[in-house]
């Protein structure tokens, strides 16, 4: 018997709801990959090493506990971590499915690290003034104490072209008042597809995330102010920020506003002049080609920035004008194993601790769910080829007081052009 006309609308509605509830193909594929890997974790580990280790676990990102181990011992530790990770991924995926979140947690370039190693390696880049360690030059001075010649050489370098010449920048240099409260933002913005975001980079084993997040802002400002620059020929130097900012933070992390104020104060050189070297340095060149480039870029950028109120609406308005730097809570399984999709409102959002800096580069709607698009600095083997999405317009409640990954635990920062 054919269904009555009264039943047909209900059947159509049920069909539509089922269609909307079905995970995105990429999400489902990532979940299925984990399920398959659990059936033969030895084969899955071999595939993982082939994909992310270039045939050798020595080429995988090394955690603090394993980086100095010989390869066989490191391989054994990584394999155990990986097998345990598969079970955690499966739990996260089942919870996401239960919650109706269209997101997948799965095998990415960080699946071989223990939770502790991941937190120590990746969730250390954002520092408050109280938690920032003593200037890293202190170690060099202690080592040089037994060598007067070395001590004199370092002092001469610092005086005639090093850090002491850069100690005049204020942490509020370039800061202006936030004035976007009444701005009406468009329905969707994507600075990546609009050509104002450069390719994904990898900060490596260095807590330099704030330098990378800030550079997204300065590169955007450069491209917006000067039509000769685009996402193919623009590449400003994170290393220059790390070497020349006054607080000597380097790979130990920095405050969210450390480098935006530094760029406003003294400019930023290019990657070609100061390539990223994944390490600390005690020397900031002055009086040379690189210093001249910084000075010229300071004038070209005329960089100013504002702290954004911690709300969905204000972040949306800020991102509508420019990529916006934020701090997130990154030391959790959900962040470590994220592969694709939109992270739901309640995930990893309970603790008010920002320990990693990233940049929101757009927002939109997918499958009826609004999201923020965020650029990370861990290479293309993590997330959606280096990016991730989190649900927008979350209700900040006692269950999730700071939104996904504690995005609103600190004030975002937007360049003002």
Tab-separated table of N, CA and C in Angstrom, residues 52-203:
chain	number	residue	atom	x	y	z
A	52	UNK	N	54.951	8.162	8.316
A	52	UNK	CA	55.395	9.335	9.055
A	52	UNK	C	56.866	9.301	9.469
A	53	UNK	N	57.499	8.138	9.372
A	53	UNK	CA	58.884	8.039	9.809
A	53	UNK	C	59.885	7.898	8.697
A	54	UNK	N	59.425	7.971	7.460
A	54	UNK	CA	60.320	7.808	6.310
A	54	UNK	C	61.160	6.546	6.451
A	55	UNK	N	60.545	5.464	6.971
A	55	UNK	CA	61.234	4.194	7.113
A	55	UNK	C	61.992	4.036	8.407
A	56	UNK	N	62.027	5.062	9.236
A	56	UNK	CA	62.793	4.983	10.474
A	56	UNK	C	62.111	5.772	11.566
A	57	UNK	N	61.966	5.168	12.757
A	57	UNK	CA	61.354	5.899	13.857
A	57	UNK	C	62.234	7.060	14.299
A	58	UNK	N	63.495	7.064	13.910
A	58	UNK	CA	64.373	8.178	14.255
A	58	UNK	C	63.891	9.481	13.624
A	59	UNK	N	63.078	9.364	12.569
A	59	UNK	CA	62.615	10.551	11.877
A	59	UNK	C	61.250	11.029	12.355
A	60	UNK	N	60.690	10.327	13.339
A	60	UNK	CA	59.435	10.775	13.919
A	60	UNK	C	59.719	11.871	14.947
A	61	UNK	N	58.729	12.737	15.194
A	61	UNK	CA	58.884	13.746	16.235
A	61	UNK	C	59.166	13.035	17.552
A	62	UNK	N	60.250	13.389	18.201
A	62	UNK	CA	60.662	12.691	19.422
A	62	UNK	C	60.182	13.416	20.663
A	63	UNK	N	59.597	12.669	21.574
A	63	UNK	CA	59.180	13.233	22.840
A	63	UNK	C	60.350	13.335	23.797
A	64	UNK	N	60.207	14.084	24.872
A	64	UNK	CA	61.308	14.303	25.825
A	64	UNK	C	61.881	13.016	26.406
A	65	UNK	N	61.043	11.983	26.604
A	65	UNK	CA	61.515	10.757	27.228
A	65	UNK	C	62.185	9.797	26.253
A	66	UNK	N	61.977	9.999	24.974
A	66	UNK	CA	62.473	9.031	23.989
A	66	UNK	C	63.508	9.590	23.019
A	67	UNK	N	63.682	10.899	22.983
A	67	UNK	CA	64.530	11.482	21.944
A	67	UNK	C	65.984	11.033	22.031
A	68	UNK	N	66.476	10.677	23.232
A	68	UNK	CA	67.875	10.281	23.380
A	68	UNK	C	68.064	8.765	23.437
A	69	UNK	N	66.985	8.000	23.255
A	69	UNK	CA	67.102	6.547	23.280
A	69	UNK	C	67.669	6.027	21.963
A	70	UNK	N	68.373	4.899	21.982
A	70	UNK	CA	68.794	4.275	20.727
A	70	UNK	C	67.558	3.837	19.952
A	71	UNK	N	67.708	3.678	18.658
A	71	UNK	CA	66.541	3.431	17.810
A	71	UNK	C	65.708	2.219	18.237
A	72	UNK	N	66.285	1.063	18.567
A	72	UNK	CA	65.445	-0.074	18.964
A	72	UNK	C	64.575	0.224	20.191
A	73	UNK	N	65.157	0.880	21.196
A	73	UNK	CA	64.400	1.204	22.402
A	73	UNK	C	63.331	2.240	22.107
A	74	UNK	N	63.678	3.199	21.260
A	74	UNK	CA	62.703	4.219	20.893
A	74	UNK	C	61.556	3.596	20.109
A	75	UNK	N	61.883	2.694	19.199
A	75	UNK	CA	60.856	2.027	18.396
A	75	UNK	C	59.888	1.260	19.288
A	76	UNK	N	60.422	0.580	20.295
A	76	UNK	CA	59.571	-0.200	21.197
A	76	UNK	C	58.637	0.713	21.989
A	77	UNK	N	59.175	1.828	22.483
A	77	UNK	CA	58.356	2.770	23.248
A	77	UNK	C	57.276	3.382	22.373
A	78	UNK	N	57.666	3.796	21.169
A	78	UNK	CA	56.700	4.389	20.249
A	78	UNK	C	55.607	3.403	19.863
A	79	UNK	N	55.982	2.159	19.630
A	79	UNK	CA	54.991	1.147	19.242
A	79	UNK	C	53.961	0.952	20.357
A	80	UNK	N	54.423	0.874	21.596
A	80	UNK	CA	53.498	0.730	22.721
A	80	UNK	C	52.571	1.938	22.838
A	81	UNK	N	53.152	3.135	22.668
A	81	UNK	CA	52.334	4.351	22.698
A	81	UNK	C	51.272	4.325	21.609
A	82	UNK	N	51.677	3.915	20.414
A	82	UNK	CA	50.784	3.895	19.263
A	82	UNK	C	49.609	2.954	19.488
A	83	UNK	N	49.903	1.766	20.013
A	83	UNK	CA	48.837	0.787	20.249
A	83	UNK	C	47.850	1.293	21.297
A	84	UNK	N	48.374	1.928	22.333
A	84	UNK	CA	47.489	2.513	23.351
A	84	UNK	C	46.673	3.659	22.755
A	85	UNK	N	47.289	4.417	21.860
A	85	UNK	CA	46.610	5.551	21.222
A	85	UNK	C	45.413	5.092	20.404
A	86	UNK	N	45.552	3.961	19.725
A	86	UNK	CA	44.437	3.458	18.917
A	86	UNK	C	43.196	3.242	19.774
A	87	UNK	N	43.384	2.741	20.973
A	87	UNK	CA	42.242	2.507	21.858
A	87	UNK	C	41.617	3.827	22.319
A	88	UNK	N	42.474	4.819	22.589
A	88	UNK	CA	41.944	6.133	22.983
A	88	UNK	C	41.200	6.797	21.826
A	89	UNK	N	41.738	6.663	20.620
A	89	UNK	CA	41.059	7.220	19.446
A	89	UNK	C	39.677	6.606	19.277
A	90	UNK	N	39.605	5.298	19.457
A	90	UNK	CA	38.332	4.598	19.303
A	90	UNK	C	37.319	5.102	20.329
A	91	UNK	N	37.757	5.329	21.564
A	91	UNK	CA	36.869	5.873	22.597
A	91	UNK	C	36.367	7.262	22.219
A	92	UNK	N	37.281	8.097	21.752
A	92	UNK	CA	36.901	9.459	21.361
A	92	UNK	C	35.908	9.446	20.208
A	93	UNK	N	36.137	8.573	19.238
A	93	UNK	CA	35.244	8.498	18.081
A	93	UNK	C	33.855	8.011	18.475
A	94	UNK	N	33.797	7.048	19.370
A	94	UNK	CA	32.497	6.551	19.826
A	94	UNK	C	31.748	7.626	20.610
A	95	UNK	N	32.473	8.408	21.422
A	95	UNK	CA	31.841	9.486	22.161
A	95	UNK	C	31.347	10.574	21.215
A	96	UNK	N	32.147	10.895	20.197
A	96	UNK	CA	31.744	11.909	19.212
A	96	UNK	C	30.494	11.460	18.463
A	97	UNK	N	30.464	10.185	18.119
A	97	UNK	CA	29.290	9.651	17.421
A	97	UNK	C	28.058	9.727	18.322
A	98	UNK	N	28.240	9.403	19.593
A	98	UNK	CA	27.147	9.472	20.559
A	98	UNK	C	26.648	10.905	20.720
A	99	UNK	N	27.586	11.863	20.715
A	99	UNK	CA	27.228	13.276	20.878
A	99	UNK	C	26.712	13.914	19.597
A	100	UNK	N	26.811	13.192	18.491
A	100	UNK	CA	26.379	13.748	17.213
A	100	UNK	C	27.369	14.714	16.608
A	101	UNK	N	28.642	14.650	17.024
A	101	UNK	CA	29.670	15.545	16.488
A	101	UNK	C	30.298	14.936	15.233
A	102	UNK	N	30.369	15.714	14.195
A	102	UNK	CA	30.937	15.259	12.923
A	102	UNK	C	32.452	15.499	12.935
A	103	UNK	N	33.157	14.710	13.735
A	103	UNK	CA	34.590	14.884	13.911
A	103	UNK	C	35.229	13.513	14.074
A	104	UNK	N	36.484	13.394	13.668
A	104	UNK	CA	37.209	12.130	13.804
A	104	UNK	C	38.538	12.358	14.504
A	105	UNK	N	38.887	11.414	15.355
A	105	UNK	CA	40.177	11.388	16.024
A	105	UNK	C	40.872	10.123	15.561
A	106	UNK	N	42.074	10.279	15.017
A	106	UNK	CA	42.695	9.115	14.405
A	106	UNK	C	44.193	9.211	14.257
A	107	UNK	N	44.684	8.466	13.312
A	107	UNK	CA	46.122	8.288	13.131
A	107	UNK	C	46.701	9.502	12.407
A	108	UNK	N	47.536	10.249	13.134
A	108	UNK	CA	48.225	11.388	12.543
A	108	UNK	C	49.694	11.365	12.961
A	109	UNK	N	50.413	12.418	12.692
A	109	UNK	CA	51.859	12.437	12.924
A	109	UNK	C	52.259	12.454	14.391
A	110	UNK	N	51.279	12.503	15.324
A	110	UNK	CA	51.589	12.539	16.748
A	110	UNK	C	51.075	11.316	17.495
A	111	UNK	N	50.670	10.298	16.760
A	111	UNK	CA	50.042	9.132	17.378
A	111	UNK	C	51.024	8.241	18.127
A	112	UNK	N	52.322	8.445	17.959
A	112	UNK	CA	53.321	7.594	18.612
A	112	UNK	C	53.799	8.156	19.951
A	113	UNK	N	53.330	9.335	20.325
A	113	UNK	CA	53.768	9.966	21.567
A	113	UNK	C	52.817	9.620	22.706
A	114	UNK	N	53.365	9.407	23.892
A	114	UNK	CA	52.514	9.245	25.062
A	114	UNK	C	51.843	10.585	25.363
A	115	UNK	N	50.782	10.537	26.173
A	115	UNK	CA	50.088	11.777	26.532
A	115	UNK	C	51.030	12.743	27.234
A	116	UNK	N	51.900	12.199	28.083
A	116	UNK	CA	52.834	13.052	28.827
A	116	UNK	C	53.868	13.680	27.891
A	117	UNK	N	54.375	12.883	26.964
A	117	UNK	CA	55.357	13.401	26.010
A	117	UNK	C	54.742	14.443	25.095
A	118	UNK	N	53.518	14.178	24.659
A	118	UNK	CA	52.843	15.132	23.791
A	118	UNK	C	52.651	16.463	24.505
A	119	UNK	N	52.204	16.415	25.753
A	119	UNK	CA	51.990	17.647	26.508
A	119	UNK	C	53.296	18.402	26.707
A	120	UNK	N	54.369	17.663	27.022
A	120	UNK	CA	55.660	18.311	27.253
A	120	UNK	C	56.251	18.870	25.969
A	121	UNK	N	55.941	18.227	24.853
A	121	UNK	CA	56.518	18.642	23.575
A	121	UNK	C	55.721	19.753	22.906
A	122	UNK	N	54.383	19.651	22.970
A	122	UNK	CA	53.540	20.538	22.179
A	122	UNK	C	52.747	21.568	22.982
A	123	UNK	N	52.559	21.352	24.269
A	123	UNK	CA	51.710	22.246	25.049
A	123	UNK	C	52.536	23.100	25.994
A	124	UNK	N	53.609	23.673	25.475
A	124	UNK	CA	54.506	24.472	26.317
A	124	UNK	C	54.839	25.823	25.691
A	125	UNK	N	54.142	26.195	24.636
A	125	UNK	CA	54.550	27.384	23.894
A	125	UNK	C	53.994	28.698	24.384
A	126	UNK	N	52.916	28.668	25.184
A	126	UNK	CA	52.333	29.903	25.714
A	126	UNK	C	52.714	30.021	27.177
A	127	UNK	N	53.320	31.151	27.515
A	127	UNK	CA	53.784	31.365	28.888
A	127	UNK	C	53.220	32.660	29.445
A	128	UNK	N	52.879	32.618	30.734
A	128	UNK	CA	52.585	33.858	31.449
A	128	UNK	C	53.909	34.373	31.998
A	129	UNK	N	53.921	35.616	32.419
A	129	UNK	CA	55.165	36.195	32.935
A	129	UNK	C	55.676	35.410	34.134
A	130	UNK	N	54.758	34.904	34.942
A	130	UNK	CA	55.163	34.180	36.146
A	130	UNK	C	55.772	32.828	35.830
A	131	UNK	N	55.309	32.200	34.737
A	131	UNK	CA	55.770	30.857	34.418
A	131	UNK	C	56.958	30.846	33.461
A	132	UNK	N	57.234	31.986	32.866
A	132	UNK	CA	58.346	32.016	31.933
A	132	UNK	C	59.652	31.808	32.678
A	133	UNK	N	60.496	30.982	32.166
A	133	UNK	CA	61.738	30.687	32.885
A	133	UNK	C	62.712	31.856	32.819
A	134	UNK	N	63.808	31.747	33.540
A	134	UNK	CA	64.830	32.784	33.505
A	134	UNK	C	65.391	32.889	32.104
A	135	UNK	N	65.912	34.058	31.723
A	135	UNK	CA	66.468	34.229	30.382
A	135	UNK	C	67.422	33.106	30.020
A	136	UNK	N	67.260	32.595	28.795
A	136	UNK	CA	68.064	31.440	28.412
A	136	UNK	C	69.534	31.765	28.294
A	137	UNK	N	69.897	33.064	28.315
A	137	UNK	CA	71.307	33.397	28.283
A	137	UNK	C	72.000	32.972	29.577
A	138	UNK	N	71.190	32.763	30.635
A	138	UNK	CA	71.768	32.401	31.930
A	138	UNK	C	72.566	31.121	31.835
A	139	UNK	N	72.065	30.130	31.072
A	139	UNK	CA	72.788	28.875	30.906
A	139	UNK	C	74.108	29.090	30.214
A	140	UNK	N	74.103	29.934	29.194
A	140	UNK	CA	75.337	30.191	28.457
A	140	UNK	C	76.349	30.912	29.343
A	141	UNK	N	75.824	31.825	30.213
A	141	UNK	CA	76.741	32.550	31.084
A	141	UNK	C	77.391	31.625	32.107
A	142	UNK	N	76.605	30.644	32.629
A	142	UNK	CA	77.155	29.692	33.586
A	142	UNK	C	78.230	28.844	32.951
A	143	UNK	N	77.944	28.414	31.693
A	143	UNK	CA	78.910	27.575	31.003
A	143	UNK	C	80.173	28.350	30.684
A	144	UNK	N	80.024	29.641	30.465
A	144	UNK	CA	81.186	30.437	30.075
A	144	UNK	C	81.958	30.969	31.276
A	145	UNK	N	81.412	30.752	32.493
A	145	UNK	CA	82.038	31.325	33.676
A	145	UNK	C	83.474	30.864	33.866
A	146	UNK	N	83.743	29.606	33.472
A	146	UNK	CA	85.099	29.079	33.631
A	146	UNK	C	86.026	29.551	32.519
A	147	UNK	N	85.450	30.263	31.548
A	147	UNK	CA	86.247	30.726	30.415
A	147	UNK	C	86.069	32.223	30.243
A	148	UNK	N	86.953	33.032	30.809
A	148	UNK	CA	86.846	34.488	30.694
A	148	UNK	C	86.813	34.963	29.244
A	149	UNK	N	87.556	34.286	28.379
A	149	UNK	CA	87.594	34.688	26.971
A	149	UNK	C	86.219	34.515	26.325
A	150	UNK	N	85.560	33.365	26.620
A	150	UNK	CA	84.233	33.112	26.056
A	150	UNK	C	83.231	34.110	26.606
A	151	UNK	N	83.344	34.403	27.906
A	151	UNK	CA	82.441	35.353	28.536
A	151	UNK	C	82.605	36.744	27.920
A	152	UNK	N	83.845	37.139	27.683
A	152	UNK	CA	84.112	38.445	27.082
A	152	UNK	C	83.585	38.503	25.652
A	153	UNK	N	83.734	37.385	24.920
A	153	UNK	CA	83.264	37.345	23.532
A	153	UNK	C	81.756	37.492	23.468
A	154	UNK	N	81.051	36.803	24.381
A	154	UNK	CA	79.597	36.908	24.391
A	154	UNK	C	79.158	38.316	24.761
A	155	UNK	N	79.804	38.901	25.750
A	155	UNK	CA	79.456	40.254	26.168
A	155	UNK	C	79.659	41.245	25.033
A	156	UNK	N	80.758	41.065	24.293
A	156	UNK	CA	81.030	41.958	23.167
A	156	UNK	C	79.978	41.811	22.087
A	157	UNK	N	79.583	40.561	21.822
A	157	UNK	CA	78.572	40.324	20.784
A	157	UNK	C	77.243	40.948	21.169
A	158	UNK	N	76.860	40.787	22.432
A	158	UNK	CA	75.597	41.327	22.883
A	158	UNK	C	75.593	42.850	22.879
A	159	UNK	N	76.724	43.434	23.176
A	159	UNK	CA	76.805	44.890	23.231
A	159	UNK	C	76.861	45.516	21.847
A	160	UNK	N	77.530	44.842	20.903
A	160	UNK	CA	77.762	45.446	19.595
A	160	UNK	C	76.841	44.923	18.509
A	161	UNK	N	75.777	44.289	18.865
A	161	UNK	CA	74.866	43.861	17.818
A	161	UNK	C	73.915	42.794	18.290
A	162	UNK	N	73.819	42.603	19.570
A	162	UNK	CA	72.976	41.531	20.057
A	162	UNK	C	71.776	42.038	20.821
A	163	UNK	N	71.352	41.272	21.798
A	163	UNK	CA	70.084	41.521	22.463
A	163	UNK	C	70.013	42.854	23.201
A	164	UNK	N	71.107	43.294	23.776
A	164	UNK	CA	71.036	44.506	24.592
A	164	UNK	C	70.593	45.718	23.789
A	165	UNK	N	70.806	45.670	22.473
A	165	UNK	CA	70.363	46.764	21.631
A	165	UNK	C	68.858	46.703	21.377
A	166	UNK	N	68.216	45.562	21.758
A	166	UNK	CA	66.806	45.384	21.458
A	166	UNK	C	65.935	45.416	22.717
A	167	UNK	N	66.453	45.909	23.826
A	167	UNK	CA	65.757	45.810	25.102
A	167	UNK	C	64.748	46.934	25.367
A	168	UNK	N	64.446	47.748	24.383
A	168	UNK	CA	63.595	48.913	24.628
A	168	UNK	C	62.133	48.702	24.245
A	169	UNK	N	61.767	47.527	23.741
A	169	UNK	CA	60.390	47.287	23.315
A	169	UNK	C	59.482	47.060	24.517
A	170	UNK	N	58.304	47.653	24.480
A	170	UNK	CA	57.306	47.449	25.518
A	170	UNK	C	56.372	46.326	25.108
A	171	UNK	N	55.819	45.608	26.096
A	171	UNK	CA	54.885	44.529	25.784
A	171	UNK	C	53.548	45.042	25.274
A	172	UNK	N	53.355	46.355	25.307
A	172	UNK	CA	52.129	46.944	24.761
A	172	UNK	C	52.417	47.793	23.524
A	173	UNK	N	53.618	47.695	22.974
A	173	UNK	CA	53.950	48.465	21.763
A	173	UNK	C	52.953	48.128	20.655
A	174	UNK	N	52.391	49.152	20.059
A	174	UNK	CA	51.469	48.957	18.945
A	174	UNK	C	50.055	48.611	19.335
A	175	UNK	N	49.770	48.456	20.629
A	175	UNK	CA	48.421	48.078	21.032
A	175	UNK	C	47.481	49.272	20.953
A	176	UNK	N	46.319	49.024	20.352
A	176	UNK	CA	45.283	50.049	20.252
A	176	UNK	C	43.988	49.474	20.816
A	177	UNK	N	43.008	50.338	21.029
A	177	UNK	CA	41.739	49.894	21.607
A	177	UNK	C	40.946	49.053	20.616
A	178	UNK	N	40.261	48.055	21.109
A	178	UNK	CA	39.360	47.234	20.298
A	178	UNK	C	38.090	48.025	20.025
A	179	UNK	N	37.705	48.125	18.744
A	179	UNK	CA	36.551	48.961	18.394
A	179	UNK	C	35.563	48.252	17.477
A	180	UNK	N	35.551	46.925	17.463
A	180	UNK	CA	34.714	46.192	16.515
A	180	UNK	C	33.378	45.752	17.095
A	181	UNK	N	33.042	46.234	18.276
A	181	UNK	CA	31.843	45.762	18.959
A	181	UNK	C	30.548	45.907	18.192
A	182	UNK	N	30.429	46.926	17.362
A	182	UNK	CA	29.186	47.145	16.614
A	182	UNK	C	29.291	46.700	15.160
A	183	UNK	N	30.419	46.098	14.786
A	183	UNK	CA	30.625	45.668	13.403
A	183	UNK	C	29.730	44.481	13.061
A	184	UNK	N	29.098	44.534	11.898
A	184	UNK	CA	28.288	43.414	11.410
A	184	UNK	C	29.183	42.531	10.539
A	185	UNK	N	29.424	41.298	10.977
A	185	UNK	CA	30.314	40.400	10.264
A	185	UNK	C	29.563	39.641	9.176
A	186	UNK	N	30.211	39.339	8.061
A	186	UNK	CA	29.573	38.531	7.013
A	186	UNK	C	29.299	37.116	7.502
A	187	UNK	N	28.504	36.379	6.758
A	187	UNK	CA	28.109	35.030	7.169
A	187	UNK	C	29.279	34.063	7.188
A	188	UNK	N	30.240	34.269	6.294
A	188	UNK	CA	31.390	33.360	6.217
A	188	UNK	C	32.615	34.124	5.735
A	189	UNK	N	33.778	33.715	6.228
A	189	UNK	CA	35.059	34.316	5.840
A	189	UNK	C	36.096	33.198	5.761
A	190	UNK	N	36.941	33.231	4.741
A	190	UNK	CA	38.024	32.253	4.635
A	190	UNK	C	39.255	32.951	4.068
A	191	UNK	N	40.174	33.350	4.942
A	191	UNK	CA	41.370	34.055	4.500
A	191	UNK	C	42.346	33.136	3.767
A	192	UNK	N	42.174	31.821	3.935
A	192	UNK	CA	43.021	30.872	3.196
A	192	UNK	C	42.638	30.876	1.728
A	193	UNK	N	41.361	30.629	1.434
A	193	UNK	CA	40.912	30.610	0.047
A	193	UNK	C	40.991	31.988	-0.596
A	194	UNK	N	40.979	33.044	0.231
A	194	UNK	CA	41.113	34.406	-0.299
A	194	UNK	C	42.559	34.765	-0.623
A	195	UNK	N	43.491	33.864	-0.292
A	195	UNK	CA	44.881	34.066	-0.688
A	195	UNK	C	45.733	34.862	0.278
A	196	UNK	N	45.294	34.987	1.551
A	196	UNK	CA	46.040	35.798	2.509
A	196	UNK	C	46.698	34.985	3.621
A	197	UNK	N	46.775	33.675	3.438
A	197	UNK	CA	47.414	32.813	4.426
A	197	UNK	C	48.464	31.961	3.723
A	198	UNK	N	49.684	31.989	4.230
A	198	UNK	CA	50.778	31.233	3.627
A	198	UNK	C	50.687	29.760	4.030
A	199	UNK	N	51.436	28.879	3.357
A	199	UNK	CA	51.325	27.440	3.629
A	199	UNK	C	51.657	27.064	5.070
A	200	UNK	N	51.172	25.893	5.469
A	200	UNK	CA	51.417	25.343	6.806
A	200	UNK	C	52.909	25.122	7.019
A	201	UNK	N	53.394	25.510	8.193
A	201	UNK	CA	54.782	25.271	8.580
A	201	UNK	C	54.817	24.293	9.751
A	202	UNK	N	56.012	23.880	10.136
A	202	UNK	CA	56.174	22.957	11.259
A	202	UNK	C	57.183	23.548	12.237
A	203	UNK	N	56.747	23.813	13.452
A	203	UNK	CA	57.631	24.409	14.449
A	203	UNK	C	58.646	23.417	15.004
